């Protein structure tokens, strides 16, 4: 120990101004008083030294002494290490270690340092120390010596009760941590705890760094850096002096020069060549596991290297409890990829190809395709897509398939008949109907070009064999989207002829389009029978998502048949099945809830309607396809109209109109006509006149089921014009149009249409001054509606003229009982709209989203925050964000108060 002591290594580092206080970690450090060792272990830049020096500064007034030692690589020599430890102890408690110094000074170099004997004298001195003593060993990762580890383990095993050791390190030391952990003798603070929370990140950026960022920008930086303190500091440095702060934050990644310099200098340059090579090669992977890393790197030590990286705290995050799957910290991965691109750009395609082959054998297919695309091996990517299409379609992962097709060059898509057909499907869902047919034609030509008996150049998949039938199905869909009923039927029948007996998907789709064609033509009875067969085929094929989604259409057909109760039961049964299968059928679940919401709204139960919409919103927020989302906004608009919020109704219907794409189902309720009905109720008649002109809707048109909704909207317009000016003759034109519509509906026995037509006839006759005829028409409307309680909104939406007629009808004839019941239901429904009281949503409050309601229900349980996050499959930070929104909307400041307020409002 003759080497001079550098005194500054024994000083507790000075604190910088503007530090963020972290009481949660201070409390964790206090727990170290009851343990042998407190281990602060995390990668570079996680604030380990700052945490310890700040905590010691906060507790400096307490009865404790502090011995601090900042280590460096020279301390790998045991003699140097222990000389500094003894010096640190002696600086804190004078007299401690003097015997040890004499012992080591008298030991001849040839015999080495008598470590255990020396430490025994130190331990005896420490036992007599008057106060608690904290020995802090900072940067222990720089010490590379098994002999030092062994001596430190001996010291820790025999520590007096009032002496506590804290080790700060980037890599776990070679100490018996597992044994101490099991015995409760180890307190650990790791990267997960050291990360800044979103609140701490915002406090640092705005207070310590003085950036004054808006909350959204601070939240983005917190998310991008994953709470890594050094990255936040470097980001703040990069932001200084910039004009476009928000733009910089949106682009912030691991290619920022400060981030790159820091990680290269502090991490990469200190790694041995094998480790550095492994890091760069594996950087192309989003997730890491041993066998996958072996395949990509060409080595055989993947699992062992990953565990070593975790022990070394090399910015690696375990993804499961078994330590099989990992990922790199996002910014670290950015830096590794940038370094790989800079040093070995020619190697990157090879690495992605290796990863693609591994995933092809082990799954999932999405990763095999993704790496093939990244390697720009487009033919291989197309091949893998074709193999995956059957499973993708069975599970209705349409968004995945469409994303793949967008990533492929058009030439690669055209070389594959299967992909060409599904590219046509993508065009159809986006509304580009003119682009669909050329894709289908190209696929048919490619199939026909393969000589008989010759092996096709594409994978022999189930989808390829079914492709002729699939093409016919999509031609039926295209005809349906264009309103060509005859063409829809023709192509659907051709698809049935081409479909093989076991091809349930094609057969179900073909039968479905036959049913839709019958429905569009107004033949509801045939539509119900045929479409039910389609649903049965989908069930037989195990295609649950399409089966459930088709149930929505079948329910709509029952509504057209005048059987809302049957539609409700169908929805409820399907919803039970959907909920039993959870997330796998989320898209269909949203459609079912939206459909039930409309039924409840029509039945005069806005509270239940809103509940279904809130349940559906959880799935709608995540949806990428527009079909289900558009239905949700329609239902929300109809509910707003029922609740006398016409402006809100128009807003939601506008959103639905933007999402709607003509494709698979006949447009029997045009959204523009729905908005026209809202505007008629508002008295904005001139705007509805403009709608009729733009739409080309006339009272002299030939009736058809496809145009019926428009024509019934026109009738309402004519009645409104008559009320404004009885001399226009508008009501007479309405009566003539209703007579023709009645004849068309009676010819195909569309009971749902008959109820509405006869109800409007009653209003028209009453407007003409023919009250007896009005009562008779109203009675026939009731007779066509065996479940009048399910059609409350249909009648009451017509306002004062209908209420007056109902009051009169309640006094006379066979319709009296139905009219009285409808008036009673209407009174209760109006009361619920006008004065919700303690119900689901007070008018003055902002409604909770579906996800917030889920969180709120769990806040009322005994689950902790992390447990709630686990139940909902979200991060703890996301849970905090939802909780804050809930507190704001309910005007409370605590979890208990939120639950109490929610119960007061009927939310729980």
PDB file of C-alpha atoms in Angstrom, residues 366-473:
ATOM      1  CA  UNK A 366     -45.000 -11.576 -39.996  1.00  0.00           C
ATOM      2  CA  UNK A 367     -41.372 -11.413 -38.870  1.00  0.00           C
ATOM      3  CA  UNK A 368     -40.208 -13.657 -41.726  1.00  0.00           C
ATOM      4  CA  UNK A 369     -41.862 -11.286 -44.208  1.00  0.00           C
ATOM      5  CA  UNK A 370     -40.609  -8.161 -42.441  1.00  0.00           C
ATOM      6  CA  UNK A 371     -36.979  -9.263 -42.605  1.00  0.00           C
ATOM      7  CA  UNK A 372     -37.298 -10.364 -46.234  1.00  0.00           C
ATOM      8  CA  UNK A 373     -38.618  -6.894 -47.074  1.00  0.00           C
ATOM      9  CA  UNK A 374     -35.798  -5.286 -45.085  1.00  0.00           C
ATOM     10  CA  UNK A 375     -33.317  -7.374 -47.086  1.00  0.00           C
ATOM     11  CA  UNK A 376     -35.033  -6.092 -50.250  1.00  0.00           C
ATOM     12  CA  UNK A 377     -35.478  -9.710 -51.271  1.00  0.00           C
ATOM     13  CA  UNK A 378     -38.878  -8.981 -52.734  1.00  0.00           C
ATOM     14  CA  UNK A 379     -39.442 -12.269 -54.526  1.00  0.00           C
ATOM     15  CA  UNK A 380     -38.804 -14.137 -51.292  1.00  0.00           C
ATOM     16  CA  UNK A 381     -41.070 -11.711 -49.429  1.00  0.00           C
ATOM     17  CA  UNK A 382     -43.846 -12.337 -51.959  1.00  0.00           C
ATOM     18  CA  UNK A 383     -43.336 -16.099 -51.617  1.00  0.00           C
ATOM     19  CA  UNK A 384     -43.631 -15.871 -47.830  1.00  0.00           C
ATOM     20  CA  UNK A 385     -46.731 -13.681 -48.107  1.00  0.00           C
ATOM     21  CA  UNK A 386     -48.430 -16.253 -50.324  1.00  0.00           C
ATOM     22  CA  UNK A 387     -47.693 -18.960 -47.761  1.00  0.00           C
ATOM     23  CA  UNK A 388     -49.134 -16.809 -44.984  1.00  0.00           C
ATOM     24  CA  UNK A 389     -52.275 -15.608 -46.782  1.00  0.00           C
ATOM     25  CA  UNK A 390     -54.590 -18.514 -45.771  1.00  0.00           C
ATOM     26  CA  UNK A 391     -53.940 -17.998 -42.061  1.00  0.00           C
ATOM     27  CA  UNK A 392     -54.010 -14.217 -42.429  1.00  0.00           C
ATOM     28  CA  UNK A 393     -57.408 -14.348 -44.125  1.00  0.00           C
ATOM     29  CA  UNK A 394     -58.824 -16.910 -41.720  1.00  0.00           C
ATOM     30  CA  UNK A 395     -58.021 -14.596 -38.819  1.00  0.00           C
ATOM     31  CA  UNK A 396     -59.044 -11.484 -40.784  1.00  0.00           C
ATOM     32  CA  UNK A 397     -55.674  -9.814 -40.248  1.00  0.00           C
ATOM     33  CA  UNK A 398     -56.451  -7.584 -43.208  1.00  0.00           C
ATOM     34  CA  UNK A 399     -54.332  -4.688 -41.971  1.00  0.00           C
ATOM     35  CA  UNK A 400     -51.252  -6.927 -41.850  1.00  0.00           C
ATOM     36  CA  UNK A 401     -51.757  -8.130 -45.416  1.00  0.00           C
ATOM     37  CA  UNK A 402     -52.410  -4.645 -46.728  1.00  0.00           C
ATOM     38  CA  UNK A 403     -49.274  -3.338 -45.034  1.00  0.00           C
ATOM     39  CA  UNK A 404     -47.225  -6.053 -46.734  1.00  0.00           C
ATOM     40  CA  UNK A 405     -48.682  -5.323 -50.144  1.00  0.00           C
ATOM     41  CA  UNK A 406     -47.911  -1.625 -49.796  1.00  0.00           C
ATOM     42  CA  UNK A 407     -44.283  -2.473 -48.991  1.00  0.00           C
ATOM     43  CA  UNK A 408     -43.818  -4.626 -52.124  1.00  0.00           C
ATOM     44  CA  UNK A 409     -42.874  -3.067 -55.467  1.00  0.00           C
ATOM     45  CA  UNK A 410     -45.769  -3.205 -57.889  1.00  0.00           C
ATOM     46  CA  UNK A 411     -43.867  -5.519 -60.243  1.00  0.00           C
ATOM     47  CA  UNK A 412     -43.471  -8.104 -57.487  1.00  0.00           C
ATOM     48  CA  UNK A 413     -47.192  -7.931 -56.713  1.00  0.00           C
ATOM     49  CA  UNK A 414     -48.140  -8.380 -60.368  1.00  0.00           C
ATOM     50  CA  UNK A 415     -45.936 -11.488 -60.668  1.00  0.00           C
ATOM     51  CA  UNK A 416     -48.137 -13.224 -58.090  1.00  0.00           C
ATOM     52  CA  UNK A 417     -51.789 -13.935 -58.963  1.00  0.00           C
ATOM     53  CA  UNK A 418     -52.649 -14.386 -55.276  1.00  0.00           C
ATOM     54  CA  UNK A 419     -51.138 -11.066 -54.261  1.00  0.00           C
ATOM     55  CA  UNK A 420     -52.608  -9.292 -57.298  1.00  0.00           C
ATOM     56  CA  UNK A 421     -56.087 -10.358 -56.223  1.00  0.00           C
ATOM     57  CA  UNK A 422     -55.592  -9.151 -52.669  1.00  0.00           C
ATOM     58  CA  UNK A 423     -54.071  -5.920 -53.910  1.00  0.00           C
ATOM     59  CA  UNK A 424     -57.360  -5.461 -55.738  1.00  0.00           C
ATOM     60  CA  UNK A 425     -59.119  -6.076 -52.414  1.00  0.00           C
ATOM     61  CA  UNK A 426     -56.973  -3.331 -50.868  1.00  0.00           C
ATOM     62  CA  UNK A 427     -57.991  -0.928 -53.619  1.00  0.00           C
ATOM     63  CA  UNK A 428     -61.635  -1.784 -53.056  1.00  0.00           C
ATOM     64  CA  UNK A 429     -61.482  -1.113 -49.307  1.00  0.00           C
ATOM     65  CA  UNK A 430     -59.809   2.236 -50.013  1.00  0.00           C
ATOM     66  CA  UNK A 431     -62.623   3.227 -52.376  1.00  0.00           C
ATOM     67  CA  UNK A 432     -60.683   2.893 -55.664  1.00  0.00           C
ATOM     68  CA  UNK A 433     -63.243   0.723 -57.461  1.00  0.00           C
ATOM     69  CA  UNK A 434     -61.856   1.452 -60.941  1.00  0.00           C
ATOM     70  CA  UNK A 435     -58.488  -0.022 -59.998  1.00  0.00           C
ATOM     71  CA  UNK A 436     -59.878  -3.393 -58.895  1.00  0.00           C
ATOM     72  CA  UNK A 437     -60.877  -5.034 -62.154  1.00  0.00           C
ATOM     73  CA  UNK A 438     -57.470  -4.697 -63.899  1.00  0.00           C
ATOM     74  CA  UNK A 439     -55.891  -6.545 -60.965  1.00  0.00           C
ATOM     75  CA  UNK A 440     -58.421  -9.354 -61.171  1.00  0.00           C
ATOM     76  CA  UNK A 441     -57.958  -9.565 -64.964  1.00  0.00           C
ATOM     77  CA  UNK A 442     -54.174  -9.758 -64.542  1.00  0.00           C
ATOM     78  CA  UNK A 443     -54.471 -12.579 -62.031  1.00  0.00           C
ATOM     79  CA  UNK A 444     -56.743 -14.572 -64.336  1.00  0.00           C
ATOM     80  CA  UNK A 445     -54.327 -14.104 -67.246  1.00  0.00           C
ATOM     81  CA  UNK A 446     -51.405 -15.289 -65.118  1.00  0.00           C
ATOM     82  CA  UNK A 447     -53.301 -18.417 -64.088  1.00  0.00           C
ATOM     83  CA  UNK A 448     -54.347 -19.158 -67.661  1.00  0.00           C
ATOM     84  CA  UNK A 449     -50.759 -18.768 -68.909  1.00  0.00           C
ATOM     85  CA  UNK A 450     -49.572 -21.853 -66.974  1.00  0.00           C
ATOM     86  CA  UNK A 451     -49.802 -24.862 -69.364  1.00  0.00           C
ATOM     87  CA  UNK A 452     -51.818 -27.837 -68.186  1.00  0.00           C
ATOM     88  CA  UNK A 453     -49.754 -30.418 -66.318  1.00  0.00           C
ATOM     89  CA  UNK A 454     -47.019 -27.871 -65.655  1.00  0.00           C
ATOM     90  CA  UNK A 455     -46.075 -26.916 -62.132  1.00  0.00           C
ATOM     91  CA  UNK A 456     -47.021 -23.322 -61.338  1.00  0.00           C
ATOM     92  CA  UNK A 457     -44.172 -20.972 -60.369  1.00  0.00           C
ATOM     93  CA  UNK A 458     -45.967 -19.986 -57.156  1.00  0.00           C
ATOM     94  CA  UNK A 459     -46.360 -21.830 -53.846  1.00  0.00           C
ATOM     95  CA  UNK A 460     -48.996 -24.558 -54.079  1.00  0.00           C
ATOM     96  CA  UNK A 461     -51.183 -23.114 -51.347  1.00  0.00           C
ATOM     97  CA  UNK A 462     -54.825 -23.464 -50.428  1.00  0.00           C
ATOM     98  CA  UNK A 463     -55.292 -19.868 -51.509  1.00  0.00           C
ATOM     99  CA  UNK A 464     -53.847 -20.478 -54.990  1.00  0.00           C
ATOM    100  CA  UNK A 465     -56.125 -23.466 -55.552  1.00  0.00           C
ATOM    101  CA  UNK A 466     -59.150 -21.422 -54.466  1.00  0.00           C
ATOM    102  CA  UNK A 467     -58.138 -18.348 -56.461  1.00  0.00           C
ATOM    103  CA  UNK A 468     -60.605 -18.699 -59.396  1.00  0.00           C
ATOM    104  CA  UNK A 469     -63.486 -18.758 -56.911  1.00  0.00           C
ATOM    105  CA  UNK A 470     -61.958 -15.899 -54.950  1.00  0.00           C
ATOM    106  CA  UNK A 471     -61.703 -13.783 -58.095  1.00  0.00           C
ATOM    107  CA  UNK A 472     -65.379 -14.429 -58.825  1.00  0.00           C
ATOM    108  CA  UNK A 473     -66.240 -13.427 -55.229  1.00  0.00           C
TER     109      UNK A 473
END
